[in-house]
Amino acid sequence: MELHHEFTVPVPVEEAWRALLDIERIAPCMPGASVEDYDGKTVTGSVKVKVGPITVTYKGTAVFEEQDETAHRMVLIASGRETRGQGTARATVTGTLTSRDGGTAVSVRTDLTVTGRPAQFGRGVMAEVGDRLIGQFAGCLAEKLVEREPPAQEPRPTEDTQAVDDEPLDLLRVIGVPIAKRAAVSLAATGAVVLAAVRIRRWRRRRV
């Protein structure tokens, strides 16, 4: 599925560009994400997604295929696999930054492929989840960009980052009850179709 989001941050484009490449700094703004290593091009880590009582953890990597500082364009290819299951997630994310009214507009295009349990929600729900997550990320990023950098001699605190990393991304809480109900209805309908097919098959066997 293809998703498109846009948000703005209240800093010049050069500053926003540097911030988006500072993975350790912005990691706490990514719900459910935990960064284990970053060498300037490849990010290794995991993402925890909670769907009701089920928590799914994807472990994988994200590689910067393109970092065009002149055009302020970046391309990130991420892929992960469930640690306990066969589900996978793959995304090609293209971000473009442009100056706007003294701030920076960030355009994000995502080509996303998901298999496994979260994929059951469908494109509409996943798009709405994306809208809300981008909104949360943009707000958090804006706060970090306008806050003062700590003095050079004082190391940046890490306690808050670790606390955020341990929290899974709760899809039902993010998408809200109305959408969760629609998703539940969809899943129930699918289950009813499967059950009906099984009953028809049994009935046919009895007739034979």
PDB file of C-alpha atoms in Angstrom:
ATOM      1  CA  MET A   1       0.000   0.000   0.000  1.00  0.00           C
ATOM      2  CA  GLU A   2       1.136   3.550  -0.684  1.00  0.00           C
ATOM      3  CA  LEU A   3       0.740   6.265   1.954  1.00  0.00           C
ATOM      4  CA  HIS A   4       1.476  10.002   1.860  1.00  0.00           C
ATOM      5  CA  HIS A   5       1.851  12.324   4.828  1.00  0.00           C
ATOM      6  CA  GLU A   6       3.047  15.879   5.327  1.00  0.00           C
ATOM      7  CA  PHE A   7       3.920  17.893   8.406  1.00  0.00           C
ATOM      8  CA  THR A   8       5.795  21.069   9.293  1.00  0.00           C
ATOM      9  CA  VAL A   9       8.393  21.912  11.919  1.00  0.00           C
ATOM     10  CA  PRO A  10       9.222  25.456  13.122  1.00  0.00           C
ATOM     11  CA  VAL A  11      12.917  25.519  12.153  1.00  0.00           C
ATOM     12  CA  PRO A  12      14.870  26.268   8.939  1.00  0.00           C
ATOM     13  CA  VAL A  13      15.261  23.436   6.460  1.00  0.00           C
ATOM     14  CA  GLU A  14      18.980  22.920   7.158  1.00  0.00           C
ATOM     15  CA  GLU A  15      18.325  22.426  10.861  1.00  0.00           C
ATOM     16  CA  ALA A  16      15.407  20.083  10.196  1.00  0.00           C
ATOM     17  CA  TRP A  17      17.554  18.064   7.787  1.00  0.00           C
ATOM     18  CA  ARG A  18      20.285  17.554  10.383  1.00  0.00           C
ATOM     19  CA  ALA A  19      17.734  16.605  13.030  1.00  0.00           C
ATOM     20  CA  LEU A  20      16.062  13.926  10.894  1.00  0.00           C
ATOM     21  CA  LEU A  21      19.450  12.302  10.333  1.00  0.00           C
ATOM     22  CA  ASP A  22      20.201  12.336  14.077  1.00  0.00           C
ATOM     23  CA  ILE A  23      18.613   8.940  14.743  1.00  0.00           C
ATOM     24  CA  GLU A  24      19.565   8.758  18.427  1.00  0.00           C
ATOM     25  CA  ARG A  25      17.949  12.128  19.080  1.00  0.00           C
ATOM     26  CA  ILE A  26      14.652  11.477  17.345  1.00  0.00           C
ATOM     27  CA  ALA A  27      14.310   7.789  18.331  1.00  0.00           C
ATOM     28  CA  PRO A  28      12.085   8.599  21.362  1.00  0.00           C
ATOM     29  CA  CYS A  29       9.616  10.237  18.955  1.00  0.00           C
ATOM     30  CA  MET A  30       9.039   6.943  17.117  1.00  0.00           C
ATOM     31  CA  PRO A  31       6.263   5.021  18.955  1.00  0.00           C
ATOM     32  CA  GLY A  32       7.233   1.420  19.683  1.00  0.00           C
ATOM     33  CA  ALA A  33      10.695   1.738  18.103  1.00  0.00           C
ATOM     34  CA  SER A  34      13.960   0.726  19.736  1.00  0.00           C
ATOM     35  CA  VAL A  35      17.301   1.589  18.117  1.00  0.00           C
ATOM     36  CA  GLU A  36      20.131  -0.836  18.835  1.00  0.00           C
ATOM     37  CA  ASP A  37      22.798   0.460  16.480  1.00  0.00           C
ATOM     38  CA  TYR A  38      23.351   3.167  13.859  1.00  0.00           C
ATOM     39  CA  ASP A  39      26.504   3.580  11.781  1.00  0.00           C
ATOM     40  CA  GLY A  40      25.440   6.635   9.802  1.00  0.00           C
ATOM     41  CA  LYS A  41      23.719   4.634   7.074  1.00  0.00           C
ATOM     42  CA  THR A  42      22.122   1.519   8.576  1.00  0.00           C
ATOM     43  CA  VAL A  43      19.806   1.444  11.578  1.00  0.00           C
ATOM     44  CA  THR A  44      19.373  -1.840  13.437  1.00  0.00           C
ATOM     45  CA  GLY A  45      16.540  -2.220  15.884  1.00  0.00           C
ATOM     46  CA  SER A  46      13.023  -3.411  16.545  1.00  0.00           C
ATOM     47  CA  VAL A  47       9.416  -2.225  16.596  1.00  0.00           C
ATOM     48  CA  LYS A  48       6.792  -3.518  19.038  1.00  0.00           C
ATOM     49  CA  VAL A  49       3.181  -3.423  17.859  1.00  0.00           C
ATOM     50  CA  LYS A  50       0.297  -4.261  20.194  1.00  0.00           C
ATOM     51  CA  VAL A  51      -3.059  -5.346  18.759  1.00  0.00           C
ATOM     52  CA  GLY A  52      -5.434  -5.956  21.655  1.00  0.00           C
ATOM     53  CA  PRO A  53      -3.909  -8.672  23.876  1.00  0.00           C
ATOM     54  CA  ILE A  54      -1.324  -9.605  21.211  1.00  0.00           C
ATOM     55  CA  THR A  55       2.098  -7.938  21.033  1.00  0.00           C
ATOM     56  CA  VAL A  56       4.095  -8.445  17.848  1.00  0.00           C
ATOM     57  CA  THR A  57       7.781  -7.527  17.682  1.00  0.00           C
ATOM     58  CA  TYR A  58       9.452  -6.881  14.335  1.00  0.00           C
ATOM     59  CA  LYS A  59      13.238  -7.000  14.301  1.00  0.00           C
ATOM     60  CA  GLY A  60      15.204  -5.734  11.319  1.00  0.00           C
ATOM     61  CA  THR A  61      17.156  -2.949   9.667  1.00  0.00           C
ATOM     62  CA  ALA A  62      16.575   0.351   7.898  1.00  0.00           C
ATOM     63  CA  VAL A  63      19.121   1.527   5.329  1.00  0.00           C
ATOM     64  CA  PHE A  64      19.502   5.063   3.969  1.00  0.00           C
ATOM     65  CA  GLU A  65      19.711   4.421   0.221  1.00  0.00           C
ATOM     66  CA  GLU A  66      19.864   8.137  -0.511  1.00  0.00           C
ATOM     67  CA  GLN A  67      20.808  11.249   1.457  1.00  0.00           C
ATOM     68  CA  ASP A  68      20.808  14.196  -0.938  1.00  0.00           C
ATOM     69  CA  GLU A  69      21.727  17.186   1.219  1.00  0.00           C
ATOM     70  CA  THR A  70      21.413  19.643  -1.682  1.00  0.00           C
ATOM     71  CA  ALA A  71      17.863  18.584  -2.602  1.00  0.00           C
ATOM     72  CA  HIS A  72      17.026  17.732   1.037  1.00  0.00           C
ATOM     73  CA  ARG A  73      15.742  14.333  -0.060  1.00  0.00           C
ATOM     74  CA  MET A  74      16.258  11.003   1.684  1.00  0.00           C
ATOM     75  CA  VAL A  75      15.224   7.458   0.834  1.00  0.00           C
ATOM     76  CA  LEU A  76      15.040   4.845   3.573  1.00  0.00           C
ATOM     77  CA  ILE A  77      14.427   1.138   2.958  1.00  0.00           C
ATOM     78  CA  ALA A  78      13.299  -0.754   6.042  1.00  0.00           C
ATOM     79  CA  SER A  79      12.554  -4.447   6.468  1.00  0.00           C
ATOM     80  CA  GLY A  80      11.739  -6.587   9.467  1.00  0.00           C
ATOM     81  CA  ARG A  81      10.409  -9.976  10.499  1.00  0.00           C
ATOM     82  CA  GLU A  82       8.331 -11.062  13.475  1.00  0.00           C
ATOM     83  CA  THR A  83      10.474 -12.519  16.244  1.00  0.00           C
ATOM     84  CA  ARG A  84       7.714 -15.037  17.022  1.00  0.00           C
ATOM     85  CA  GLY A  85       5.846 -15.684  13.807  1.00  0.00           C
ATOM     86  CA  GLN A  86       6.040 -15.591  10.038  1.00  0.00           C
ATOM     87  CA  GLY A  87       4.857 -12.005   9.531  1.00  0.00           C
ATOM     88  CA  THR A  88       7.044  -9.489   7.747  1.00  0.00           C
ATOM     89  CA  ALA A  89       7.086  -5.743   7.134  1.00  0.00           C
ATOM     90  CA  ARG A  90       8.883  -3.849   4.388  1.00  0.00           C
ATOM     91  CA  ALA A  91       8.760  -0.158   3.567  1.00  0.00           C
ATOM     92  CA  THR A  92      10.419   2.274   1.202  1.00  0.00           C
ATOM     93  CA  VAL A  93      10.175   5.728   2.735  1.00  0.00           C
ATOM     94  CA  THR A  94      10.974   8.854   0.713  1.00  0.00           C
ATOM     95  CA  GLY A  95      11.227  12.117   2.603  1.00  0.00           C
ATOM     96  CA  THR A  96      11.552  15.560   1.044  1.00  0.00           C
ATOM     97  CA  LEU A  97      12.119  18.801   2.949  1.00  0.00           C
ATOM     98  CA  THR A  98      11.236  22.264   1.629  1.00  0.00           C
ATOM     99  CA  SER A  99      11.282  25.737   3.164  1.00  0.00           C
ATOM    100  CA  ARG A 100       7.866  27.163   4.062  1.00  0.00           C
ATOM    101  CA  ASP A 101       7.102  30.412   5.896  1.00  0.00           C
ATOM    102  CA  GLY A 102      10.321  30.350   7.893  1.00  0.00           C
ATOM    103  CA  GLY A 103       9.847  26.695   8.836  1.00  0.00           C
ATOM    104  CA  THR A 104      10.177  23.373   7.036  1.00  0.00           C
ATOM    105  CA  ALA A 105       7.548  21.248   5.314  1.00  0.00           C
ATOM    106  CA  VAL A 106       8.332  17.535   5.391  1.00  0.00           C
ATOM    107  CA  SER A 107       6.671  15.324   2.778  1.00  0.00           C
ATOM    108  CA  VAL A 108       6.802  11.568   3.420  1.00  0.00           C
ATOM    109  CA  ARG A 109       5.803   8.914   0.886  1.00  0.00           C
ATOM    110  CA  THR A 110       5.707   5.333   2.099  1.00  0.00           C
ATOM    111  CA  ASP A 111       5.368   2.171   0.036  1.00  0.00           C
ATOM    112  CA  LEU A 112       4.420  -0.358   2.709  1.00  0.00           C
ATOM    113  CA  THR A 113       3.978  -4.122   2.604  1.00  0.00           C
ATOM    114  CA  VAL A 114       2.873  -5.956   5.751  1.00  0.00           C
ATOM    115  CA  THR A 115       2.057  -9.632   6.271  1.00  0.00           C
ATOM    116  CA  GLY A 116       0.807 -11.325   9.417  1.00  0.00           C
ATOM    117  CA  ARG A 117      -1.718 -10.226  12.031  1.00  0.00           C
ATOM    118  CA  PRO A 118      -1.472  -6.395  11.688  1.00  0.00           C
ATOM    119  CA  ALA A 119      -2.159  -6.761   7.942  1.00  0.00           C
ATOM    120  CA  GLN A 120      -5.746  -7.839   8.765  1.00  0.00           C
ATOM    121  CA  PHE A 121      -6.717  -4.223   9.468  1.00  0.00           C
ATOM    122  CA  GLY A 122      -6.540  -3.298   5.773  1.00  0.00           C
ATOM    123  CA  ARG A 123      -5.410  -0.168   3.955  1.00  0.00           C
ATOM    124  CA  GLY A 124      -8.003   2.254   5.335  1.00  0.00           C
ATOM    125  CA  VAL A 125      -7.226   1.557   8.980  1.00  0.00           C
ATOM    126  CA  MET A 126      -3.470   1.434   8.385  1.00  0.00           C
ATOM    127  CA  ALA A 127      -3.645   4.814   6.617  1.00  0.00           C
ATOM    128  CA  GLU A 128      -5.472   6.340   9.593  1.00  0.00           C
ATOM    129  CA  VAL A 129      -2.934   4.792  11.968  1.00  0.00           C
ATOM    130  CA  GLY A 130      -0.194   6.375   9.834  1.00  0.00           C
ATOM    131  CA  ASP A 131      -1.897   9.788  10.006  1.00  0.00           C
ATOM    132  CA  ARG A 132      -2.049   9.721  13.784  1.00  0.00           C
ATOM    133  CA  LEU A 133       1.470   8.383  14.254  1.00  0.00           C
ATOM    134  CA  ILE A 134       2.917  11.008  11.924  1.00  0.00           C
ATOM    135  CA  GLY A 135       1.029  13.638  13.896  1.00  0.00           C
ATOM    136  CA  GLN A 136       2.531  12.379  17.168  1.00  0.00           C
ATOM    137  CA  PHE A 137       5.998  12.166  15.628  1.00  0.00           C
ATOM    138  CA  ALA A 138       5.773  15.685  14.178  1.00  0.00           C
ATOM    139  CA  GLY A 139       4.695  17.164  17.523  1.00  0.00           C
ATOM    140  CA  CYS A 140       7.478  15.396  19.395  1.00  0.00           C
ATOM    141  CA  LEU A 141      10.062  16.388  16.775  1.00  0.00           C
ATOM    142  CA  ALA A 142       8.972  20.030  16.875  1.00  0.00           C
ATOM    143  CA  GLU A 143       9.419  20.082  20.663  1.00  0.00           C
ATOM    144  CA  LYS A 144      12.913  18.618  20.383  1.00  0.00           C
ATOM    145  CA  LEU A 145      13.919  21.081  17.690  1.00  0.00           C
ATOM    146  CA  VAL A 146      12.873  24.170  19.642  1.00  0.00           C
ATOM    147  CA  GLU A 147      14.318  23.050  22.981  1.00  0.00           C
ATOM    148  CA  ARG A 148      17.848  24.090  23.780  1.00  0.00           C
ATOM    149  CA  GLU A 149      20.725  21.714  23.182  1.00  0.00           C
ATOM    150  CA  PRO A 150      22.475  20.677  26.425  1.00  0.00           C
ATOM    151  CA  PRO A 151      25.982  22.098  27.028  1.00  0.00           C
ATOM    152  CA  ALA A 152      28.797  20.184  25.302  1.00  0.00           C
ATOM    153  CA  GLN A 153      30.298  19.009  28.601  1.00  0.00           C
ATOM    154  CA  GLU A 154      27.014  17.501  29.780  1.00  0.00           C
ATOM    155  CA  PRO A 155      26.045  14.196  28.125  1.00  0.00           C
ATOM    156  CA  ARG A 156      22.495  13.866  26.834  1.00  0.00           C
ATOM    157  CA  PRO A 157      20.298  11.888  29.301  1.00  0.00           C
ATOM    158  CA  THR A 158      19.297   8.408  28.136  1.00  0.00           C
ATOM    159  CA  GLU A 159      16.773   7.320  30.768  1.00  0.00           C
ATOM    160  CA  ASP A 160      13.741   8.756  28.947  1.00  0.00           C
ATOM    161  CA  THR A 161      14.805   7.204  25.631  1.00  0.00           C
ATOM    162  CA  GLN A 162      14.990   3.735  27.160  1.00  0.00           C
ATOM    163  CA  ALA A 163      11.579   4.177  28.815  1.00  0.00           C
ATOM    164  CA  VAL A 164       9.969   5.105  25.489  1.00  0.00           C
ATOM    165  CA  ASP A 165      11.689   2.249  23.662  1.00  0.00           C
ATOM    166  CA  ASP A 166      10.150  -0.322  26.027  1.00  0.00           C
ATOM    167  CA  GLU A 167       6.591   0.798  25.256  1.00  0.00           C
ATOM    168  CA  PRO A 168       4.890  -1.090  22.393  1.00  0.00           C
ATOM    169  CA  LEU A 169       2.856   0.732  19.770  1.00  0.00           C
ATOM    170  CA  ASP A 170      -0.754   0.035  20.796  1.00  0.00           C
ATOM    171  CA  LEU A 171      -2.707   0.063  17.528  1.00  0.00           C
ATOM    172  CA  LEU A 172      -6.120  -0.102  19.173  1.00  0.00           C
ATOM    173  CA  ARG A 173      -5.295   2.883  21.385  1.00  0.00           C
ATOM    174  CA  VAL A 174      -3.911   4.836  18.419  1.00  0.00           C
ATOM    175  CA  ILE A 175      -6.758   4.177  16.006  1.00  0.00           C
ATOM    176  CA  GLY A 176      -9.460   4.621  18.633  1.00  0.00           C
ATOM    177  CA  VAL A 177     -12.551   2.627  19.512  1.00  0.00           C
ATOM    178  CA  PRO A 178     -14.695   3.403  16.406  1.00  0.00           C
ATOM    179  CA  ILE A 179     -12.011   2.183  14.006  1.00  0.00           C
ATOM    180  CA  ALA A 180     -11.202  -0.751  16.251  1.00  0.00           C
ATOM    181  CA  LYS A 181     -14.862  -1.743  16.079  1.00  0.00           C
ATOM    182  CA  ARG A 182     -14.779  -1.551  12.260  1.00  0.00           C
ATOM    183  CA  ALA A 183     -11.693  -3.731  12.246  1.00  0.00           C
ATOM    184  CA  ALA A 184     -13.371  -6.189  14.620  1.00  0.00           C
ATOM    185  CA  VAL A 185     -16.450  -6.330  12.380  1.00  0.00           C
ATOM    186  CA  SER A 186     -14.214  -7.011   9.393  1.00  0.00           C
ATOM    187  CA  LEU A 187     -12.429  -9.810  11.202  1.00  0.00           C
ATOM    188  CA  ALA A 188     -15.731 -11.242  12.438  1.00  0.00           C
ATOM    189  CA  ALA A 189     -17.124 -11.204   8.893  1.00  0.00           C
ATOM    190  CA  THR A 190     -14.063 -13.040   7.645  1.00  0.00           C
ATOM    191  CA  GLY A 191     -14.472 -15.614  10.397  1.00  0.00           C
ATOM    192  CA  ALA A 192     -18.151 -16.081   9.526  1.00  0.00           C
ATOM    193  CA  VAL A 193     -17.294 -16.732   5.870  1.00  0.00           C
ATOM    194  CA  VAL A 194     -14.710 -19.327   6.862  1.00  0.00           C
ATOM    195  CA  LEU A 195     -17.153 -20.986   9.275  1.00  0.00           C
ATOM    196  CA  ALA A 196     -19.879 -21.085   6.613  1.00  0.00           C
ATOM    197  CA  ALA A 197     -17.460 -22.687   4.138  1.00  0.00           C
ATOM    198  CA  VAL A 198     -16.580 -25.375   6.690  1.00  0.00           C
ATOM    199  CA  ARG A 199     -20.249 -26.100   7.388  1.00  0.00           C
ATOM    200  CA  ILE A 200     -21.078 -26.366   3.668  1.00  0.00           C
ATOM    201  CA  ARG A 201     -18.180 -28.760   3.188  1.00  0.00           C
ATOM    202  CA  ARG A 202     -19.397 -30.954   6.082  1.00  0.00           C
ATOM    203  CA  TRP A 203     -22.979 -30.893   4.731  1.00  0.00           C
ATOM    204  CA  ARG A 204     -21.784 -32.026   1.320  1.00  0.00           C
ATOM    205  CA  ARG A 205     -19.837 -34.891   2.856  1.00  0.00           C
ATOM    206  CA  ARG A 206     -22.932 -36.067   4.734  1.00  0.00           C
ATOM    207  CA  ARG A 207     -24.984 -35.966   1.511  1.00  0.00           C
ATOM    208  CA  VAL A 208     -22.396 -38.149  -0.215  1.00  0.00           C
TER     209      VAL A 208
END
